[in-house]
Each structure stands twice: as structure tokens, then as C-alpha cells.
């Protein structure tokens, strides 16, 4: 948990596999309660390092009467180069070290060097350059330093590629009368967030989010729902290009009808773990969402070869198809995907990534259908027990293959990997 009460309490955040950083409930400055994930691997690595957020420390005793200045240590600037005065702090924030007096303190006359330093640390042109070098978590803290810093940091350019993670319990505040009020999302809108991940939400939560987020009708391009109780009704009424429904068990084919009519411009769709979706639901997707480039049907045990035929016939722009499941429970594996289904997929000239993990009915004969797919760059056959060394050796015909995953595949032998190193020298083979 990242405590945002004062910068000095900042701890190095513990980042998950997806690079998520947890933030606490809303603060008076308008920051919403959210986790934040940064899209680039470099940024994820920085989040794992010890925080470099500048700390506010008291300087040596000053000769100036009645005042105790706070200095901000900024990388690349002199240690004493940033006094923040009361006039620039948040309204109502107490001054540390201010002695009570019945008299009005005399006007403060700053020495010329200090005036220049204050102008420097509040120079927006300088801040626009300097603040680029901080991580996402650090920017959240630095935005609380003063109004000027927040004004600069709340520009959308500082938050591109960042996805806030909102949990259902964090979307409401409890009023004195016991009623719940939806939190303000204005701070998120100011930073121009175009994607959100909502965890544990219901249909009502979705409606409240749409009504309260100022950019929901025109600016949100990606919505990811995880472990949510959303039903078919919750899939109506918002526009986006990416929709990920992870383990939303209550979604049925009727919900897919609502989705395809409400979101005709989808380019990426995940129905992973939506176990009630059948081939009929996939047919609706294929017929109505012709712009799809990525489709995830993992953990969908009711999907069969028929669904793959619908996909091959209608989704001519599809570049990524995920049919796998890493679940050890056999009922969740794609046991109904067979060699026939791979025959349908072999006609898709645009497909670049194909995941067939734990499709345990696929055999050498079906694998031969893939040998002519020259556009494939990534292929996963992990956990396919019926594939033999002989069948797998034919994959050397995919000369443009860049990544091949064969973990937990009995047919993958040491001799086969040596064979690949000779005939697929540019392909990374995952054993």
C-alpha cells in the first residue's frame, strides 16, 4: 500500500506481474483511489526500484524571522535551490515552526538569490522538462507538493499509457446519514485517462462509472473488468475499442448481443473465463465485430471447432487468437478444439499470434495445417500431450517464426531443440 499522506512516508512500491501500484482512498487534492499500471517494461522496472521521490526536509536555521522554510531536493538541482513558501502551498496547510504571536509579523523581504530560486522551482517550462524523469507513483506524490506542480503534472501527456485500477469498494464514500455516494472522478478526467480496469464491479457500478466519468462517452478506449458480477445488462451503453471480461461468469450469449450492438468498433476483445459463452456467442462476435484484431477465448470450455470456423470466415483482420487455459482442471481446457478447427484457422493469412496451450486433442495431423501459415510469428503449443517429435519437427517450415512455446509438451526433446537451433536460428524456443 502506498501512503500518499506525505512524500516522506513513500515506500518503494511492490509491483505485480502487470506492473500495478496500489494507491489509497481519495485525498483532499482530488486524487482518486486507484491502482496504476504502466504499459512499458522499462517503467515497470523503475517502479520496482527504491523510490527517488524528493523528500521535504527542514534546512539549517534561518535568520529570517517567524518563518521556517521547506526545501525540496530535486535531482539535478542545488540542494538549497527550491524553497516552497506558504503562498504556494495548499489552502489551510499549517506552516511548521510558525510561532504564535499577537502581532502581525513584519513583511518578508527575500534576498535576491532566494527569489530567483523560488522562481526557478515554480517555473512551468522547467517543470515540464524535469517531471518527465519520475515514475508514475512518484508523480502521484509530487502532484501534492503545491498547486503549480499539480497544474503541470495533471497534463495528460504525463499519464499516457497509464491505466488506473479501481476496485468496487473504492468507488463510493459513506455519508454521515449512512448512504453511499460515488466518488469524484474529476482528477482522472483532468489527466485524460483513456483506459480503466474495474475489479469486482456490478451492473450498477458500471452505470455509475459511465454517468460520473466525464470522458466515458468519448474518451475511454479500453475497459477491463476482472472478477466482476456484471451480467448481460451491464454490457450496454458505452463506447470503447478494447473490452476485457476476465472471469465474468454471469455473461451469456444474450450479453454478447448487447455488446456487439453497443461496441461496433471493438478491436480487442477478451472473453477469458466467461464459461457460459458458446459457439453461438462467438458467431455473433465474428459477424458483427469485423474490426477485431485480438480475440481471447481462453477458459471457455463450451467453445468448439465450429467457433473457429466462424472466426476464420469473418474476422479477416484478426492478428491474435488465444484458445489456451493454464488451469489444471480439465473441464476448463479447450478439449473441444481438434485438428478440424486448426484446418479452419490455416486459412487466416493475417494471424500472427496463436495460443493453443492445453488444447489436448490436437495431434500431428492437425499441426500440419499450420505449416503453411507464413504470417505466424508466435505459436504456443504448451501442454499439448498428443504432439510427437516427428510432428513438431515440421514447424521448421515456419521460417518467419520468432517465438515457439513447447513447455509441458512430451514430444519436445533435446534432439528436437537442437534441430530447431539449426533450422530456426532466429526463433526463441521456450522449453
Short mmCIF file of C-alpha atoms in Angstrom, two decimals:
data_model
loop_
_atom_site.label_atom_id
_atom_site.label_comp_id
_atom_site.label_asym_id
_atom_site.label_seq_id
_atom_site.Cartn_x
_atom_site.Cartn_y
_atom_site.Cartn_z
CA UNK A 1 0.00 0.00 0.00
CA UNK A 2 1.44 3.39 -0.98
CA UNK A 3 0.66 6.01 1.65
CA UNK A 4 0.13 9.34 -0.02
CA UNK A 5 -0.29 11.42 3.17
CA UNK A 6 3.24 12.89 2.93
CA UNK A 7 6.07 12.31 0.48
CA UNK A 8 8.41 11.32 3.31
CA UNK A 9 6.29 8.25 4.01
CA UNK A 10 6.66 6.92 0.47
CA UNK A 11 7.88 3.34 0.29
CA UNK A 12 9.19 1.50 -2.72
CA UNK A 13 6.01 0.01 -4.23
CA UNK A 14 5.70 -3.72 -4.65
CA UNK A 15 4.86 -4.28 -8.28
CA UNK A 16 2.87 -7.23 -9.54
CA UNK A 17 3.50 -9.08 -12.75
CA UNK A 18 1.43 -6.49 -14.61
CA UNK A 19 3.25 -3.53 -13.04
CA UNK A 20 0.42 -2.43 -10.75
CA UNK A 21 0.89 0.11 -7.97
CA UNK A 22 -1.72 0.48 -5.23
CA UNK A 23 -2.91 3.94 -4.16
CA UNK A 24 -5.09 4.70 -1.09
CA UNK A 25 -8.50 6.44 -0.82
CA UNK A 26 -9.17 9.94 -2.14
CA UNK A 27 -7.17 12.84 -0.79
CA UNK A 28 -8.26 16.48 -0.47
CA UNK A 29 -6.37 17.33 -3.63
CA UNK A 30 -8.77 15.30 -5.74
CA UNK A 31 -6.59 12.26 -6.37
CA UNK A 32 -8.87 9.26 -6.73
CA UNK A 33 -8.34 5.89 -5.12
CA UNK A 34 -6.77 3.60 -7.66
CA UNK A 35 -4.01 1.28 -8.58
CA UNK A 36 -1.98 2.34 -11.59
CA UNK A 37 -0.21 0.21 -14.16
CA UNK A 38 2.32 1.47 -16.63
CA UNK A 39 2.46 -0.16 -20.02
CA UNK A 40 6.17 -0.14 -20.84
CA UNK A 41 8.58 -2.74 -19.40
CA UNK A 42 11.15 -0.05 -18.63
CA UNK A 43 8.68 1.81 -16.47
CA UNK A 44 7.70 -1.41 -14.67
CA UNK A 45 11.35 -1.97 -13.78
CA UNK A 46 11.67 1.56 -12.44
CA UNK A 47 8.66 1.05 -10.20
CA UNK A 48 10.43 -1.90 -8.57
CA UNK A 49 13.45 0.22 -7.63
CA UNK A 50 13.81 2.28 -4.49
CA UNK A 51 11.85 5.47 -4.77
CA UNK A 52 13.67 8.57 -5.84
CA UNK A 53 10.87 10.93 -4.83
CA UNK A 54 12.41 14.09 -3.39
CA UNK A 55 11.78 14.48 0.33
CA UNK A 56 10.81 17.70 2.04
CA UNK A 57 13.39 18.39 4.77
CA UNK A 58 13.92 21.44 7.02
CA UNK A 59 17.02 23.47 6.11
CA UNK A 60 19.56 24.80 8.60
CA UNK A 61 18.26 27.55 10.91
CA UNK A 62 17.44 30.70 9.02
CA UNK A 63 17.94 34.23 10.12
CA UNK A 64 14.57 35.23 8.72
CA UNK A 65 12.04 35.95 11.49
CA UNK A 66 8.90 33.91 12.10
CA UNK A 67 9.39 31.57 9.16
CA UNK A 68 10.71 28.05 8.76
CA UNK A 69 11.28 27.24 5.07
CA UNK A 70 10.84 23.83 3.44
CA UNK A 71 13.39 22.85 0.80
CA UNK A 72 12.77 20.35 -1.97
CA UNK A 73 15.69 18.20 -3.07
CA UNK A 74 15.30 17.91 -6.84
CA UNK A 75 17.69 15.70 -8.82
CA UNK A 76 19.99 17.81 -10.94
CA UNK A 77 19.36 20.99 -8.92
CA UNK A 78 21.33 22.50 -5.99
CA UNK A 79 20.32 21.26 -2.55
CA UNK A 80 19.04 24.62 -1.39
CA UNK A 81 17.51 25.59 -4.70
CA UNK A 82 13.83 25.11 -4.02
CA UNK A 83 12.19 26.86 -1.06
CA UNK A 84 8.41 26.43 -1.15
CA UNK A 85 6.65 29.33 0.57
CA UNK A 86 3.27 29.46 2.24
CA UNK A 87 1.76 31.41 -0.61
CA UNK A 88 2.16 28.42 -2.92
CA UNK A 89 1.06 25.65 -0.53
CA UNK A 90 -2.42 24.18 -0.31
CA UNK A 91 -5.01 26.40 1.40
CA UNK A 92 -5.32 25.56 5.06
CA UNK A 93 -1.98 23.74 5.27
CA UNK A 94 -0.20 24.70 8.55
CA UNK A 95 3.32 26.08 8.49
CA UNK A 96 5.74 24.05 10.58
CA UNK A 97 7.70 26.17 13.05
CA UNK A 98 5.40 29.19 12.95
CA UNK A 99 5.41 30.71 16.45
CA UNK A 100 2.14 32.14 17.79
CA UNK A 101 2.13 35.90 18.15
CA UNK A 102 -0.45 38.56 18.80
CA UNK A 103 1.35 40.90 16.45
CA UNK A 104 1.23 40.74 12.68
CA UNK A 105 4.65 39.52 11.51
CA UNK A 106 6.65 42.07 9.55
CA UNK A 107 6.66 41.76 5.74
CA UNK A 108 9.12 39.20 4.49
CA UNK A 109 11.80 40.55 2.20
CA UNK A 110 13.62 37.74 0.44
CA UNK A 111 17.24 38.08 -0.53
CA UNK A 112 17.61 38.22 -4.29
CA UNK A 113 19.14 34.72 -4.66
CA UNK A 114 16.19 33.18 -2.79
CA UNK A 115 13.73 35.00 -5.03
CA UNK A 116 15.47 33.56 -8.06
CA UNK A 117 15.43 30.08 -6.53
CA UNK A 118 11.70 30.28 -5.82
CA UNK A 119 11.04 31.42 -9.38
CA UNK A 120 13.13 28.54 -10.66
CA UNK A 121 11.33 25.79 -8.74
CA UNK A 122 7.97 27.18 -9.86
CA UNK A 123 8.94 27.75 -13.46
CA UNK A 124 6.45 25.74 -15.52
CA UNK A 125 8.75 25.43 -18.52
CA UNK A 126 11.44 23.88 -16.33
CA UNK A 127 8.94 21.61 -14.54
CA UNK A 128 7.60 20.36 -17.85
CA UNK A 129 11.06 19.03 -18.60
CA UNK A 130 12.09 17.91 -15.13
CA UNK A 131 8.99 15.93 -14.14
CA UNK A 132 9.33 13.55 -17.08
CA UNK A 133 12.09 11.73 -15.19
CA UNK A 134 9.87 10.45 -12.37
CA UNK A 135 7.92 7.23 -12.18
CA UNK A 136 4.14 7.08 -12.15
CA UNK A 137 4.00 6.51 -8.38
CA UNK A 138 6.36 9.43 -7.80
CA UNK A 139 4.28 11.76 -9.96
CA UNK A 140 1.24 10.98 -7.83
CA UNK A 141 3.14 12.18 -4.76
CA UNK A 142 4.79 15.17 -6.42
CA UNK A 143 1.38 16.42 -7.55
CA UNK A 144 0.66 17.13 -3.87
CA UNK A 145 3.65 19.42 -3.34
CA UNK A 146 1.92 22.61 -4.47
CA UNK A 147 -0.67 23.94 -6.87
CA UNK A 148 1.86 24.76 -9.56
CA UNK A 149 3.34 21.28 -9.56
CA UNK A 150 -0.11 19.74 -9.68
CA UNK A 151 -1.12 22.01 -12.56
CA UNK A 152 1.90 20.85 -14.55
CA UNK A 153 1.60 17.15 -13.61
CA UNK A 154 -2.11 16.95 -14.37
CA UNK A 155 -1.43 17.38 -18.06
CA UNK A 156 -2.49 14.23 -19.97
CA UNK A 157 0.96 13.89 -21.56
CA UNK A 158 2.39 12.73 -18.22
CA UNK A 159 -0.10 9.85 -17.95
CA UNK A 160 -0.09 8.30 -21.42
CA UNK A 161 -0.08 4.50 -21.23
CA UNK A 162 -1.17 4.50 -17.57
CA UNK A 163 -4.25 2.50 -16.54
CA UNK A 164 -5.96 3.21 -13.18
CA UNK A 165 -7.24 0.13 -11.35
CA UNK A 166 -10.49 0.85 -9.49
CA UNK A 167 -11.99 -1.64 -7.03
CA UNK A 168 -15.72 -1.64 -6.38
CA UNK A 169 -15.32 -0.72 -2.69
CA UNK A 170 -13.24 2.32 -3.65
CA UNK A 171 -15.88 3.81 -5.92
CA UNK A 172 -18.08 5.03 -3.06
CA UNK A 173 -17.77 7.13 0.09
CA UNK A 174 -20.02 6.64 3.10
CA UNK A 175 -22.07 9.72 4.01
CA UNK A 176 -22.94 10.64 7.64
CA UNK A 177 -26.53 9.51 7.06
CA UNK A 178 -25.32 6.05 6.09
CA UNK A 179 -25.89 6.42 2.34
CA UNK A 180 -23.19 5.86 -0.27
CA UNK A 181 -22.00 8.50 -2.71
CA UNK A 182 -19.99 7.80 -5.88
CA UNK A 183 -16.50 9.29 -5.68
CA UNK A 184 -15.45 12.19 -7.87
CA UNK A 185 -13.53 11.15 -10.96
CA UNK A 186 -12.65 14.69 -11.99
CA UNK A 187 -8.96 14.23 -11.18
CA UNK A 188 -8.82 11.24 -13.53
CA UNK A 189 -10.55 13.23 -16.28
CA UNK A 190 -8.07 16.11 -15.94
CA UNK A 191 -5.23 13.69 -16.61
CA UNK A 192 -7.07 12.35 -19.65
CA UNK A 193 -7.11 8.66 -18.77
CA UNK A 194 -8.39 6.65 -21.72
CA UNK A 195 -8.41 3.20 -20.13
CA UNK A 196 -9.61 1.76 -16.84
CA UNK A 197 -9.59 -1.59 -15.09
CA UNK A 198 -12.61 -2.18 -12.82
CA UNK A 199 -12.38 -5.00 -10.29
CA UNK A 200 -15.33 -6.67 -8.57
CA UNK A 201 -17.94 -4.33 -10.03
CA UNK A 202 -21.64 -4.96 -10.64
CA UNK A 203 -24.05 -3.67 -13.28
CA UNK A 204 -24.90 -0.69 -11.03
CA UNK A 205 -21.23 0.15 -10.58
CA UNK A 206 -20.74 0.20 -14.34
CA UNK A 207 -23.69 2.56 -14.80
CA UNK A 208 -22.40 4.86 -12.05
CA UNK A 209 -18.95 4.91 -13.63
CA UNK A 210 -20.37 5.83 -17.05
CA UNK A 211 -22.51 8.60 -15.56
CA UNK A 212 -19.76 10.09 -13.39
CA UNK A 213 -16.63 9.88 -15.52
CA UNK A 214 -16.64 12.99 -17.75
CA UNK A 215 -14.78 11.25 -20.59
CA UNK A 216 -16.72 7.99 -20.56
CA UNK A 217 -18.79 8.81 -23.64
CA UNK A 218 -15.96 9.98 -25.90
CA UNK A 219 -12.55 9.41 -24.36
CA UNK A 220 -12.44 5.89 -22.92
CA UNK A 221 -10.84 3.49 -25.35
CA UNK A 222 -10.21 0.48 -23.11
CA UNK A 223 -12.20 -1.06 -20.25
CA UNK A 224 -11.07 -4.18 -18.43
CA UNK A 225 -13.38 -5.95 -15.99
CA UNK A 226 -11.93 -8.51 -13.57
CA UNK A 227 -13.71 -10.84 -11.16
CA UNK A 228 -16.93 -8.92 -11.63
CA UNK A 229 -20.57 -9.87 -11.15
CA UNK A 230 -21.60 -7.91 -14.22
CA UNK A 231 -24.44 -9.52 -16.17
CA UNK A 232 -25.77 -9.21 -19.70
CA UNK A 233 -27.43 -5.88 -18.89
CA UNK A 234 -24.13 -4.32 -17.89
CA UNK A 235 -22.73 -4.60 -21.41
CA UNK A 236 -24.96 -1.85 -22.79
CA UNK A 237 -24.23 1.83 -23.25
CA UNK A 238 -20.56 2.75 -23.52
CA UNK A 239 -18.11 3.16 -26.37
CA UNK A 240 -14.61 1.73 -26.38
CA UNK A 241 -12.09 -0.06 -28.59
CA UNK A 242 -10.85 -2.61 -26.09
CA UNK A 243 -13.01 -4.73 -23.79
CA UNK A 244 -11.62 -7.40 -21.49
CA UNK A 245 -14.03 -9.53 -19.48
CA UNK A 246 -11.93 -11.73 -17.22
CA UNK A 247 -13.79 -14.46 -15.31
CA UNK A 248 -17.17 -12.75 -15.63
CA UNK A 249 -19.12 -15.97 -15.15
CA UNK A 250 -22.59 -14.43 -15.47
CA UNK A 251 -22.12 -13.24 -19.05
CA UNK A 252 -24.14 -15.28 -21.54
CA UNK A 253 -24.77 -15.16 -25.28
CA UNK A 254 -27.55 -12.64 -24.63
CA UNK A 255 -24.92 -10.32 -23.18
CA UNK A 256 -22.86 -10.76 -26.32
CA UNK A 257 -25.84 -9.49 -28.32
CA UNK A 258 -25.85 -6.29 -26.25
CA UNK A 259 -22.11 -5.95 -26.59
CA UNK A 260 -21.79 -6.30 -30.35
CA UNK A 261 -24.52 -3.72 -30.93
CA UNK A 262 -23.18 -1.26 -28.35
CA UNK A 263 -19.50 -1.62 -29.25
CA UNK A 264 -19.24 -1.98 -33.03
CA UNK A 265 -15.72 -0.50 -33.13
CA UNK A 266 -14.03 -3.02 -30.87
CA UNK A 267 -10.55 -4.01 -31.99
CA UNK A 268 -9.62 -6.15 -28.97
CA UNK A 269 -11.98 -8.44 -27.03
CA UNK A 270 -11.31 -10.88 -24.22
CA UNK A 271 -13.95 -13.34 -23.01
CA UNK A 272 -11.45 -15.27 -20.93
CA UNK A 273 -13.18 -17.32 -18.27
CA UNK A 274 -16.69 -16.41 -19.44
CA UNK A 275 -17.70 -20.04 -19.18
CA UNK A 276 -21.30 -19.57 -20.35
CA UNK A 277 -20.28 -18.33 -23.81
CA UNK A 278 -20.87 -20.90 -26.57
CA UNK A 279 -20.23 -21.16 -30.30
CA UNK A 280 -23.36 -19.08 -30.94
CA UNK A 281 -21.86 -16.22 -28.97
CA UNK A 282 -18.63 -16.43 -30.97
CA UNK A 283 -20.69 -16.38 -34.18
CA UNK A 284 -22.28 -13.10 -33.07
CA UNK A 285 -18.83 -11.68 -32.39
CA UNK A 286 -17.44 -12.78 -35.76
CA UNK A 287 -20.41 -11.46 -37.74
CA UNK A 288 -20.61 -8.05 -36.06
CA UNK A 289 -17.13 -7.12 -34.89
CA UNK A 290 -15.23 -7.27 -38.17
CA UNK A 291 -12.57 -4.82 -36.93
CA UNK A 292 -11.26 -7.20 -34.27
CA UNK A 293 -7.50 -7.69 -34.24
CA UNK A 294 -7.25 -9.60 -30.95
CA UNK A 295 -9.64 -12.23 -29.54
CA UNK A 296 -9.17 -14.19 -26.30
CA UNK A 297 -11.39 -17.26 -25.78
CA UNK A 298 -9.29 -18.99 -23.14
CA UNK A 299 -11.07 -20.75 -20.25
CA UNK A 300 -14.21 -21.07 -22.40
CA UNK A 301 -14.98 -24.80 -22.19
CA UNK A 302 -18.04 -24.64 -24.47
CA UNK A 303 -16.09 -23.39 -27.48
CA UNK A 304 -15.67 -26.00 -30.24
CA UNK A 305 -14.26 -26.26 -33.76
CA UNK A 306 -17.45 -24.63 -35.01
CA UNK A 307 -16.48 -21.36 -33.34
CA UNK A 308 -13.12 -21.46 -35.14
CA UNK A 309 -14.93 -21.79 -38.45
CA UNK A 310 -16.91 -18.61 -37.70
CA UNK A 311 -13.71 -16.81 -36.77
CA UNK A 312 -11.87 -17.89 -39.93
CA UNK A 313 -14.76 -16.93 -42.19
CA UNK A 314 -15.45 -13.42 -40.87
CA UNK A 315 -12.54 -11.99 -38.88
CA UNK A 316 -10.15 -11.28 -41.72
CA UNK A 317 -8.19 -8.64 -39.76
CA UNK A 318 -7.56 -10.84 -36.72
CA UNK A 319 -3.89 -10.91 -35.72
CA UNK A 320 -4.03 -12.65 -32.33
CA UNK A 321 -6.15 -15.61 -31.19
CA UNK A 322 -5.94 -17.11 -27.70
CA UNK A 323 -7.55 -20.50 -27.10
CA UNK A 324 -5.49 -21.68 -24.18
CA UNK A 325 -6.02 -22.19 -20.47
CA UNK A 326 -3.37 -22.68 -17.82
CA UNK A 327 -5.95 -24.11 -15.41
CA UNK A 328 -5.18 -27.66 -14.31
CA UNK A 329 -8.86 -28.55 -14.15
CA UNK A 330 -9.57 -30.46 -17.32
CA UNK A 331 -13.12 -29.13 -17.62
CA UNK A 332 -11.69 -25.67 -18.35
CA UNK A 333 -9.31 -26.81 -21.04
CA UNK A 334 -10.18 -26.45 -24.69
CA UNK A 335 -10.90 -30.16 -25.08
CA UNK A 336 -13.27 -29.49 -27.97
CA UNK A 337 -10.66 -27.89 -30.18
CA UNK A 338 -9.38 -30.56 -32.56
CA UNK A 339 -7.41 -30.94 -35.79
CA UNK A 340 -10.51 -29.88 -37.73
CA UNK A 341 -10.51 -26.49 -36.04
CA UNK A 342 -6.86 -25.95 -36.92
CA UNK A 343 -7.78 -26.63 -40.52
CA UNK A 344 -10.17 -23.64 -40.40
CA UNK A 345 -7.54 -21.39 -38.83
CA UNK A 346 -4.97 -22.26 -41.51
CA UNK A 347 -6.86 -20.04 -43.97
CA UNK A 348 -6.28 -16.89 -41.90
CA UNK A 349 -3.49 -15.00 -43.64
CA UNK A 350 -3.42 -12.14 -41.12
CA UNK A 351 -2.93 -14.26 -37.97
CA UNK A 352 0.42 -13.51 -36.31
CA UNK A 353 -0.02 -14.96 -32.79
CA UNK A 354 -1.77 -18.24 -31.99
CA UNK A 355 -2.03 -19.69 -28.49
CA UNK A 356 -3.11 -23.35 -28.25
CA UNK A 357 -1.98 -24.16 -24.70
CA UNK A 358 -3.63 -27.29 -23.25
CA UNK A 359 -5.66 -27.96 -26.39
CA UNK A 360 -5.16 -31.61 -25.61
CA UNK A 361 -6.99 -33.04 -28.65
CA UNK A 362 -4.60 -31.51 -31.19
CA UNK A 363 -2.44 -34.13 -32.95
CA UNK A 364 0.33 -34.19 -35.55
CA UNK A 365 -2.17 -34.26 -38.41
CA UNK A 366 -3.78 -31.03 -37.25
CA UNK A 367 -0.41 -29.41 -36.73
CA UNK A 368 0.34 -29.87 -40.42
CA UNK A 369 -2.40 -27.33 -41.20
CA UNK A 370 -0.27 -24.65 -39.57
CA UNK A 371 2.82 -25.26 -41.67
CA UNK A 372 1.52 -23.02 -44.45
CA UNK A 373 0.73 -20.04 -42.18
CA UNK A 374 3.67 -17.88 -43.21
CA UNK A 375 2.40 -14.87 -41.25
CA UNK A 376 2.75 -16.61 -37.86
CA UNK A 377 5.31 -15.02 -35.58
CA UNK A 378 4.30 -16.55 -32.24
CA UNK A 379 2.97 -20.07 -31.63
CA UNK A 380 2.27 -21.72 -28.29
CA UNK A 381 1.69 -25.48 -28.09
CA UNK A 382 2.45 -25.84 -24.39
CA UNK A 383 0.67 -28.70 -22.69
CA UNK A 384 -0.44 -30.44 -25.90
CA UNK A 385 0.25 -34.10 -24.95
CA UNK A 386 -0.50 -35.80 -28.29
CA UNK A 387 2.11 -33.98 -30.35
CA UNK A 388 5.16 -36.08 -31.18
CA UNK A 389 8.72 -35.16 -32.06
CA UNK A 390 8.03 -36.04 -35.69
CA UNK A 391 5.03 -33.72 -35.89
CA UNK A 392 6.78 -30.86 -34.14
CA UNK A 393 9.82 -31.08 -36.39
CA UNK A 394 7.67 -29.89 -39.30
CA UNK A 395 7.44 -26.44 -37.71
CA UNK A 396 10.76 -25.55 -39.31
CA UNK A 397 8.68 -24.66 -42.37
CA UNK A 398 7.54 -21.52 -40.50
CA UNK A 399 10.66 -19.58 -41.43
CA UNK A 400 9.38 -16.28 -40.01
CA UNK A 401 8.53 -17.72 -36.59
CA UNK A 402 10.00 -15.61 -33.77
CA UNK A 403 8.74 -17.40 -30.65
CA UNK A 404 7.72 -21.03 -30.06
CA UNK A 405 6.50 -22.31 -26.69
CA UNK A 406 6.71 -26.05 -26.02
CA UNK A 407 6.65 -26.27 -22.22
CA UNK A 408 4.98 -29.40 -20.81
CA UNK A 409 4.94 -30.89 -24.28
CA UNK A 410 6.13 -34.56 -24.20
CA UNK A 411 7.20 -34.50 -27.84
CA UNK A 412 9.71 -31.72 -27.22
CA UNK A 413 13.07 -33.49 -26.79
CA UNK A 414 16.64 -32.32 -26.56
CA UNK A 415 17.27 -33.55 -30.09
CA UNK A 416 14.31 -31.51 -31.34
CA UNK A 417 15.62 -28.31 -29.77
CA UNK A 418 19.00 -28.90 -31.39
CA UNK A 419 17.19 -29.41 -34.70
CA UNK A 420 15.38 -26.10 -34.23
CA UNK A 421 18.62 -24.25 -33.48
CA UNK A 422 19.93 -25.33 -36.88
CA UNK A 423 16.82 -24.64 -38.96
CA UNK A 424 15.12 -21.82 -36.99
CA UNK A 425 18.14 -19.84 -35.77
CA UNK A 426 16.14 -16.63 -35.26
CA UNK A 427 13.32 -18.24 -33.29
CA UNK A 428 13.25 -18.21 -29.48
CA UNK A 429 12.15 -21.69 -28.37
CA UNK A 430 10.73 -21.88 -24.84
CA UNK A 431 11.34 -25.34 -23.39
#
